[in-house]
Amino acid sequence: MRTVKSSFRFKGGVHPDYNKELARHLPIETLPCPAELVVSMSQHLGAPAACLVKPGDYVVKGQEIGSRKGFISLSVHAPANGLVKAVEPRLGPSGAQALAVVLDTTAVAPEGVDTAERTLLPLDWKTAAPEDLLRRIEEAGICGMGGAGFPTCVKLNPPQGSKRCDYLIVNGAECEPYLCADHRVMLERAERVRTGVEIVRRVLGDPAVRIAVEANKPDAIAALEKSFADIAGDVEIVVLPVLYPQGSEKHQIYATVGRIVPEPPALPIDVGCVVENVATIAAIADAVEKGKILLSRVTTVSGDAVAEPRNVEAPIGTKYADLIAFCGGAKEPPAKLISGGTMMGFAVSTDQIATTKTTSGLLLLSERRVFRYSSQACINCGRCLQACPMNLDVAEIGKAVESDDIAEAESLHVMSCIECGACAFSCPAYRPLTQHCRRAKNTIRARLAAQRAVLASAKGSK
Ligand code: SF4
Ligand code: SF4
């Protein structure tokens, strides 16, 4: 194992204020289980799980309450013992409604119910077959915990044939402002990260390993160096320059191994790479070695309007209001509540939204930190083009979307946009460029889905 500096610098990127000093030195604390949990059936990218419970049912911690529905999907498990109060649509962290199970965790279990947590049998990863390890990762409900939440069992199981994994890239960049959850996992759970790497390496057929960490986390790098010191094989910790969006999958692949992922629908595996977030890797270690299902995660609660910023390990389904209360409440009424970081997160309108497996941060920002602006006409300054790490002509994409010309936006490769926000961050005219890209992508995706549905029904009627 050795530590090296990244030799590849991607084009574009920006330097927002990181504001990580608010929570970077704070150890992970465990939130006592709240009286009510709201567990969404839509925890990740792909099809939501099919709900298996109804109001009045009593469920036990670790019990499956939603079953996998389709290839890109995962089961959902009860994060605590409790009575199902309701099964109803609830607002999620991204602002979309999804079916959720509302649990009263203070309810007394009916007589005769075995209330012991449901766990899985521990596996010896050194001797277990890769298929068994993969099945375990699926049974434990593990999805990517750093971004969109792609089901990990699908990502680690590339189609047979030419798609060989040369590199497992472990994403510890955490380039989003304010967020420190991954930083703390690397620092406090470096041994879990090492075991997770060994397991995933076995699943993927022993690829080389690159652990990517931004240079502003020297203590995490030191902890990983200690934990990985005697690991065998081609393993490197790659120290990345501090640059947003260094944590983007495509840019991390370029920064660590110099490979370029082609335009969608190409995937990292098409260039021989699989990228997994550090928290996901640590969760895999727990699922295999300890039989633990993914029922909680570390979330950074920060911002200048929260009384005591913290890194909190909380059950999945914890309402933001409970997280905020655990952090001493708000010092002043927050002008903005953000689910995630300031660059890619979503502003939300209520603290009654609950965490999912992908909730890495919750920010409370005061009026002083919230910049109110009105969008103006493009002055053709070109700053957005310089900032865009995907090399998109985002000024023209923005104009096309404003004219409702989605076909033009598509011809300008809007589907390659990673929604990082670097363009909007750079724009002196405060143009909502990221929202424009998101709107165009959603419209195109809806059109493609409708076309697929028509084709499928035509096939079915033959
Ligand atoms: S166009 Fe997309 S990828 Fe490019 S900077 Fe804007 S949000 Fe990021
Ligand atoms: S940064 Fe804003 S004003 Fe400048 S070219 Fe891009 S969209 Fe136009």
XYZ file of C-alpha atoms and ligand atoms in Angstrom:
478
model
C 0.000 0.000 0.000
C 1.246 3.475 -0.736
C -0.088 7.016 -0.698
C 0.235 9.069 -3.872
C -0.931 12.427 -5.145
C -3.447 12.483 -7.980
C -1.723 12.946 -11.356
C -4.863 13.925 -13.281
C -6.807 17.181 -12.930
C -10.205 17.418 -14.565
C -11.292 20.502 -16.440
C -13.493 23.030 -14.637
C -14.665 22.827 -11.056
C -15.088 25.534 -8.420
C -14.022 26.414 -4.875
C -17.094 27.100 -2.728
C -16.621 27.910 0.979
C -16.331 24.478 2.570
C -17.435 25.459 6.088
C -16.446 22.028 7.337
C -14.794 23.381 10.479
C -18.245 23.449 12.129
C -18.410 19.634 12.369
C -15.173 18.057 11.136
C -13.692 17.550 14.630
C -16.873 16.211 16.198
C -17.035 12.449 16.815
C -20.040 10.453 15.642
C -22.821 10.398 18.255
C -25.728 7.989 18.335
C -29.262 9.375 18.381
C -31.600 7.518 20.768
C -34.444 6.064 18.717
C -37.151 8.753 18.218
C -40.775 8.063 19.209
C -41.835 8.109 15.549
C -39.992 6.988 12.413
C -41.119 7.584 8.837
C -39.587 4.902 6.634
C -39.865 5.573 2.925
C -40.337 2.738 0.450
C -38.197 4.806 -1.912
C -34.767 4.756 -0.285
C -32.609 4.804 -3.390
C -32.398 5.140 -7.148
C -34.674 2.693 -8.988
C -38.057 1.147 -8.251
C -39.538 1.749 -4.766
C -40.034 -1.355 -2.621
C -43.500 -2.954 -2.380
C -44.871 -2.325 1.111
C -45.459 -5.538 3.110
C -47.175 -4.084 6.203
C -50.415 -2.303 7.079
C -51.633 -0.060 9.900
C -51.985 -2.025 13.130
C -49.115 -4.446 12.380
C -46.320 -4.689 14.921
C -42.854 -4.909 13.349
C -39.484 -5.840 14.783
C -36.129 -4.159 14.175
C -34.546 -5.656 11.058
C -37.832 -7.144 9.758
C -38.452 -6.721 6.037
C -41.294 -4.207 5.608
C -40.846 -3.559 1.887
C -39.822 -6.097 -0.720
C -37.555 -5.559 -3.704
C -39.575 -4.767 -6.818
C -37.575 -5.159 -10.029
C -33.897 -5.353 -10.904
C -32.845 -1.912 -9.652
C -34.558 -2.104 -6.287
C -33.913 -3.176 -2.691
C -35.819 -4.436 0.325
C -36.616 -1.986 3.138
C -36.350 -3.065 6.790
C -37.804 -1.728 10.038
C -35.120 0.418 11.740
C -36.697 -0.241 15.169
C -39.452 -2.199 16.882
C -42.791 -0.448 16.588
C -46.446 -0.323 15.681
C -47.375 0.671 12.137
C -49.476 3.833 12.620
C -49.956 4.601 8.941
C -48.870 3.674 5.436
C -49.225 6.796 3.361
C -47.453 9.088 0.873
C -44.953 11.404 2.550
C -42.613 14.076 1.240
C -39.033 12.783 0.802
C -35.674 14.601 1.044
C -35.686 15.489 -2.671
C -39.176 16.988 -2.448
C -40.895 14.015 -4.143
C -43.751 12.127 -2.510
C -43.267 8.418 -1.793
C -45.155 5.775 0.121
C -43.855 5.553 3.707
C -44.448 3.424 6.783
C -45.020 5.530 9.919
C -43.844 3.658 13.027
C -44.719 4.341 16.661
C -41.583 3.062 18.376
C -43.031 3.588 21.888
C -45.814 1.027 21.385
C -45.663 -2.087 23.530
C -45.211 -5.332 21.604
C -48.220 -7.653 21.573
C -47.879 -10.659 23.832
C -45.923 -13.542 22.352
C -44.034 -11.462 19.743
C -40.301 -12.176 19.656
C -38.877 -8.659 19.846
C -35.226 -9.617 19.294
C -33.629 -7.713 16.402
C -33.627 -9.661 13.135
C -30.035 -10.077 11.946
C -28.302 -12.246 9.377
C -25.794 -15.001 10.057
C -22.228 -13.642 10.046
C -20.137 -14.822 7.075
C -16.420 -15.536 6.895
C -15.561 -13.320 3.936
C -12.161 -14.977 3.464
C -13.797 -18.276 2.521
C -17.321 -17.269 1.389
C -18.034 -17.516 -2.346
C -18.319 -14.134 -4.138
C -21.968 -14.976 -5.006
C -22.759 -15.441 -1.310
C -21.115 -12.122 -0.447
C -23.121 -10.416 -3.177
C -26.350 -11.986 -1.909
C -25.521 -10.781 1.590
C -25.041 -7.203 0.355
C -28.481 -7.423 -1.257
C -30.155 -8.994 1.830
C -28.746 -6.226 4.019
C -30.424 -3.579 1.825
C -27.207 -1.731 1.021
C -27.224 1.069 -1.536
C -24.712 3.790 -2.352
C -24.731 6.119 0.655
C -22.889 9.026 -0.929
C -25.157 10.102 -3.761
C -28.183 8.838 -5.663
C -28.170 5.501 -3.841
C -27.742 2.930 -6.574
C -28.359 -0.599 -5.172
C -24.870 -1.909 -4.371
C -25.636 -5.536 -5.287
C -26.435 -4.389 -8.836
C -23.325 -2.223 -9.138
C -21.064 -5.008 -7.901
C -22.542 -7.503 -10.336
C -21.654 -6.214 -13.821
C -23.011 -8.203 -16.761
C -20.952 -11.269 -17.629
C -18.652 -10.957 -20.605
C -16.305 -8.185 -21.520
C -17.058 -5.893 -18.550
C -14.149 -6.628 -16.221
C -13.414 -4.482 -13.195
C -9.771 -3.330 -13.151
C -10.155 -0.769 -10.371
C -12.279 -0.516 -7.251
C -12.315 3.190 -6.404
C -13.350 4.031 -2.854
C -14.860 7.495 -2.739
C -13.799 9.414 0.363
C -13.612 12.825 -1.313
C -16.686 14.325 0.373
C -16.332 17.572 -1.539
C -19.777 18.968 -0.599
C -19.568 22.020 1.692
C -20.400 21.469 5.388
C -20.620 17.653 5.182
C -18.254 15.620 7.360
C -20.043 12.258 7.756
C -17.676 10.356 5.434
C -14.695 12.119 6.983
C -15.699 10.837 10.422
C -16.367 7.316 9.103
C -12.838 7.187 7.603
C -11.342 8.531 10.817
C -13.314 6.484 13.334
C -14.084 3.356 11.323
C -10.985 2.922 9.155
C -10.809 -0.746 10.103
C -14.394 -1.234 8.808
C -13.415 0.470 5.556
C -10.452 -1.897 5.171
C -12.595 -4.999 5.777
C -15.235 -3.692 3.353
C -12.547 -3.152 0.713
C -11.295 -6.722 1.163
C -14.848 -8.052 0.760
C -15.671 -5.985 -2.322
C -12.316 -6.850 -3.851
C -13.226 -10.522 -3.478
C -16.645 -9.960 -5.092
C -15.128 -8.113 -8.061
C -12.342 -10.611 -8.822
C -9.419 -8.854 -7.109
C -9.152 -5.508 -8.906
C -6.603 -2.866 -7.926
C -7.900 -0.498 -5.228
C -7.697 3.303 -5.217
C -8.977 5.139 -2.129
C -9.646 8.745 -3.088
C -9.543 11.395 -0.346
C -9.339 15.176 -0.682
C -6.159 16.733 0.741
C -8.135 18.651 3.383
C -8.628 15.463 5.464
C -5.062 14.632 6.601
C -6.271 12.901 9.789
C -8.546 10.584 7.759
C -5.678 9.832 5.370
C -3.431 8.963 8.343
C -6.117 6.678 9.822
C -6.534 4.862 6.506
C -2.753 4.542 6.065
C -2.552 2.865 9.467
C -5.500 0.570 8.794
C -4.343 -0.463 5.306
C -0.602 -0.627 6.143
C -0.225 -4.393 5.715
C -2.866 -5.024 3.029
C -1.664 -7.154 0.121
C -2.018 -6.318 -3.566
C -2.221 -3.121 -5.596
C -3.758 -0.639 -3.148
C -3.172 3.127 -3.155
C -4.579 6.044 -1.233
C -4.852 8.827 -3.801
C -4.764 12.325 -2.340
C -6.914 14.624 -4.464
C -6.641 18.419 -4.699
C -9.480 20.275 -2.987
C -11.810 21.050 -5.858
C -15.565 20.716 -6.232
C -16.992 18.302 -7.629
C -14.072 15.992 -6.891
C -16.501 13.432 -5.433
C -18.407 12.994 -8.696
C -18.011 9.410 -9.872
C -16.752 10.295 -13.341
C -14.319 12.916 -12.112
C -12.998 10.673 -9.415
C -12.295 7.956 -11.976
C -10.340 10.466 -14.033
C -8.535 11.917 -11.006
C -7.445 8.504 -9.714
C -6.751 6.377 -12.796
C -6.962 8.791 -15.744
C -9.829 6.984 -17.510
C -12.727 8.883 -19.115
C -16.278 7.534 -18.876
C -18.031 8.187 -22.219
C -21.426 9.908 -22.461
C -24.552 8.224 -21.025
C -25.656 5.471 -21.141
C -21.994 4.445 -20.608
C -21.163 3.466 -17.026
C -17.919 3.393 -14.997
C -17.707 -0.364 -15.563
C -17.401 0.349 -19.306
C -13.928 1.737 -18.500
C -13.184 -1.031 -15.998
C -14.038 0.886 -12.815
C -16.475 0.508 -9.929
C -16.816 3.408 -7.477
C -18.209 2.923 -3.971
C -18.570 5.476 -1.208
C -16.617 4.886 2.049
C -19.766 4.655 4.197
C -21.185 2.026 1.832
C -17.952 0.063 2.076
C -18.096 0.195 5.904
C -21.767 -0.936 5.822
C -20.749 -3.918 3.669
C -18.184 -4.946 6.290
C -20.874 -4.857 9.010
C -23.374 -6.772 6.856
C -20.935 -9.581 6.101
C -18.909 -9.898 9.309
C -21.626 -9.003 11.821
C -24.804 -9.859 9.880
C -26.061 -6.271 10.311
C -28.800 -4.964 8.051
C -28.455 -1.307 7.019
C -30.820 0.396 9.497
C -28.985 3.605 10.335
C -26.460 6.010 8.874
C -24.235 8.941 9.842
C -25.614 12.357 8.907
C -23.906 15.716 9.449
C -26.228 18.304 10.983
C -24.594 21.692 10.468
C -24.987 25.295 9.392
C -24.801 28.585 11.260
C -28.407 28.374 12.522
C -28.113 25.078 14.417
C -27.146 25.346 18.103
C -24.712 22.393 18.204
C -23.526 20.997 14.872
C -23.032 17.239 15.110
C -22.289 14.069 13.188
C -25.184 11.847 14.156
C -25.755 8.145 13.624
C -29.554 7.992 13.407
C -32.071 5.301 12.444
C -33.223 5.511 8.821
C -36.583 7.311 8.940
C -35.602 9.873 11.609
C -37.497 13.125 11.080
C -35.368 16.223 10.593
C -37.136 17.787 13.594
C -35.725 15.020 15.828
C -32.224 15.445 14.405
C -32.394 19.186 15.015
C -33.672 18.687 18.586
C -30.735 16.313 19.265
C -28.420 19.107 18.107
C -29.809 21.588 20.633
C -32.433 23.049 18.302
C -32.089 26.110 16.100
C -30.198 29.151 17.452
C -32.457 31.314 15.330
C -35.239 30.522 12.868
C -33.428 29.061 9.845
C -34.011 30.896 6.599
C -33.262 27.689 4.730
C -33.289 23.989 5.551
C -31.221 21.938 3.128
C -31.274 18.190 2.757
C -27.663 17.384 1.763
C -24.935 19.908 1.009
C -25.208 23.429 -0.352
C -24.127 22.477 -3.885
C -26.232 19.399 -4.678
C -28.684 19.318 -1.797
C -32.383 20.185 -1.875
C -33.979 23.065 0.021
C -36.954 21.613 1.894
C -39.992 23.337 3.296
C -40.573 21.338 6.474
C -38.649 19.566 9.241
C -41.153 16.692 9.102
C -39.230 15.047 6.260
C -37.330 11.927 7.335
C -33.854 10.598 6.546
C -33.215 7.861 4.013
C -30.136 5.711 3.376
C -28.703 8.541 1.247
C -29.143 11.448 3.693
C -25.576 12.596 4.247
C -26.388 16.012 5.671
C -28.974 18.417 7.007
C -28.128 22.126 6.997
C -29.803 24.991 8.831
C -28.765 28.309 7.337
C -29.538 31.714 8.777
C -30.727 34.709 6.769
C -27.097 35.925 6.668
C -26.032 32.796 4.773
C -28.898 32.770 2.299
C -28.344 34.870 -0.743
C -31.567 36.219 -2.285
C -31.288 37.080 -5.928
C -33.285 37.474 -9.060
C -32.122 35.864 -12.244
C -31.050 38.152 -15.080
C -30.328 37.758 -18.769
C -27.142 35.978 -19.808
C -24.248 38.380 -20.402
C -22.246 35.768 -22.345
C -19.318 35.962 -19.939
C -18.447 32.280 -20.338
C -17.829 31.631 -16.637
C -20.302 28.751 -16.560
C -18.450 27.074 -19.428
C -15.163 27.382 -17.570
C -16.720 25.954 -14.404
C -18.555 23.004 -15.966
C -16.601 19.802 -15.298
C -18.562 18.078 -18.085
C -17.504 20.656 -20.666
C -21.119 21.513 -21.521
C -22.261 24.684 -23.257
C -24.512 25.341 -20.315
C -25.298 28.964 -21.213
C -26.899 27.759 -24.454
C -28.619 24.859 -22.674
C -30.158 27.369 -20.271
C -31.439 29.539 -23.103
C -32.869 26.484 -24.908
C -34.740 25.341 -21.773
C -36.119 28.853 -21.207
C -37.471 28.691 -24.760
C -38.930 25.237 -24.064
C -36.648 23.822 -26.750
C -35.759 20.568 -24.988
C -34.659 18.977 -28.279
C -31.993 21.685 -28.568
C -30.888 21.067 -24.973
C -30.639 17.356 -25.769
C -28.521 18.073 -28.832
C -26.244 20.106 -26.523
C -25.705 16.895 -24.472
C -27.681 17.962 -21.417
C -28.011 14.293 -20.427
C -24.298 14.362 -19.547
C -24.954 16.994 -16.871
C -24.164 15.646 -13.389
C -26.208 18.409 -11.692
C -23.194 19.526 -9.655
C -24.228 23.192 -9.556
C -20.784 24.559 -10.497
C -22.274 26.557 -13.394
C -24.946 28.282 -11.299
C -22.369 28.944 -8.560
C -20.206 30.806 -11.113
C -22.897 32.760 -12.934
C -22.810 36.530 -12.222
C -26.339 36.834 -13.646
C -27.641 34.308 -11.054
C -29.200 32.179 -13.746
C -30.762 28.933 -12.438
C -28.653 26.835 -14.787
C -28.693 23.612 -12.754
C -32.484 23.698 -12.458
C -32.704 24.222 -16.215
C -30.524 21.155 -16.817
C -32.527 19.109 -14.307
C -35.786 20.124 -15.975
C -34.505 19.188 -19.433
C -33.211 15.821 -18.186
C -36.487 14.997 -16.446
C -38.458 15.883 -19.583
C -36.212 13.718 -21.755
C -36.372 10.806 -19.283
C -40.184 11.031 -19.175
C -40.312 10.980 -22.980
C -38.024 7.923 -23.159
C -40.071 6.113 -20.496
C -43.287 6.805 -22.432
C -41.661 5.489 -25.618
C -40.544 2.322 -23.804
C -44.066 1.820 -22.426
C -45.588 2.139 -25.910
C -43.050 -0.380 -27.290
C -43.712 -2.798 -24.410
C -47.497 -2.639 -24.892
C -47.096 -3.083 -28.658
C -44.977 -6.210 -28.027
C -47.535 -7.470 -25.497
C -50.437 -7.127 -27.920
C -48.687 -9.174 -30.649
S -24.096 21.990 -16.633
Fe -24.405 20.341 -15.188
S -22.413 19.342 -15.029
Fe -22.068 21.361 -15.942
S -21.614 22.682 -14.198
Fe -23.793 22.853 -14.583
S -24.721 21.354 -13.208
Fe -22.520 20.819 -13.349
S -22.096 32.437 -16.432
Fe -24.218 33.140 -16.593
S -24.065 35.103 -17.613
Fe -22.104 34.062 -17.937
S -22.360 32.960 -19.895
Fe -22.956 31.559 -18.285
S -25.171 31.824 -18.104
Fe -24.402 33.590 -19.214
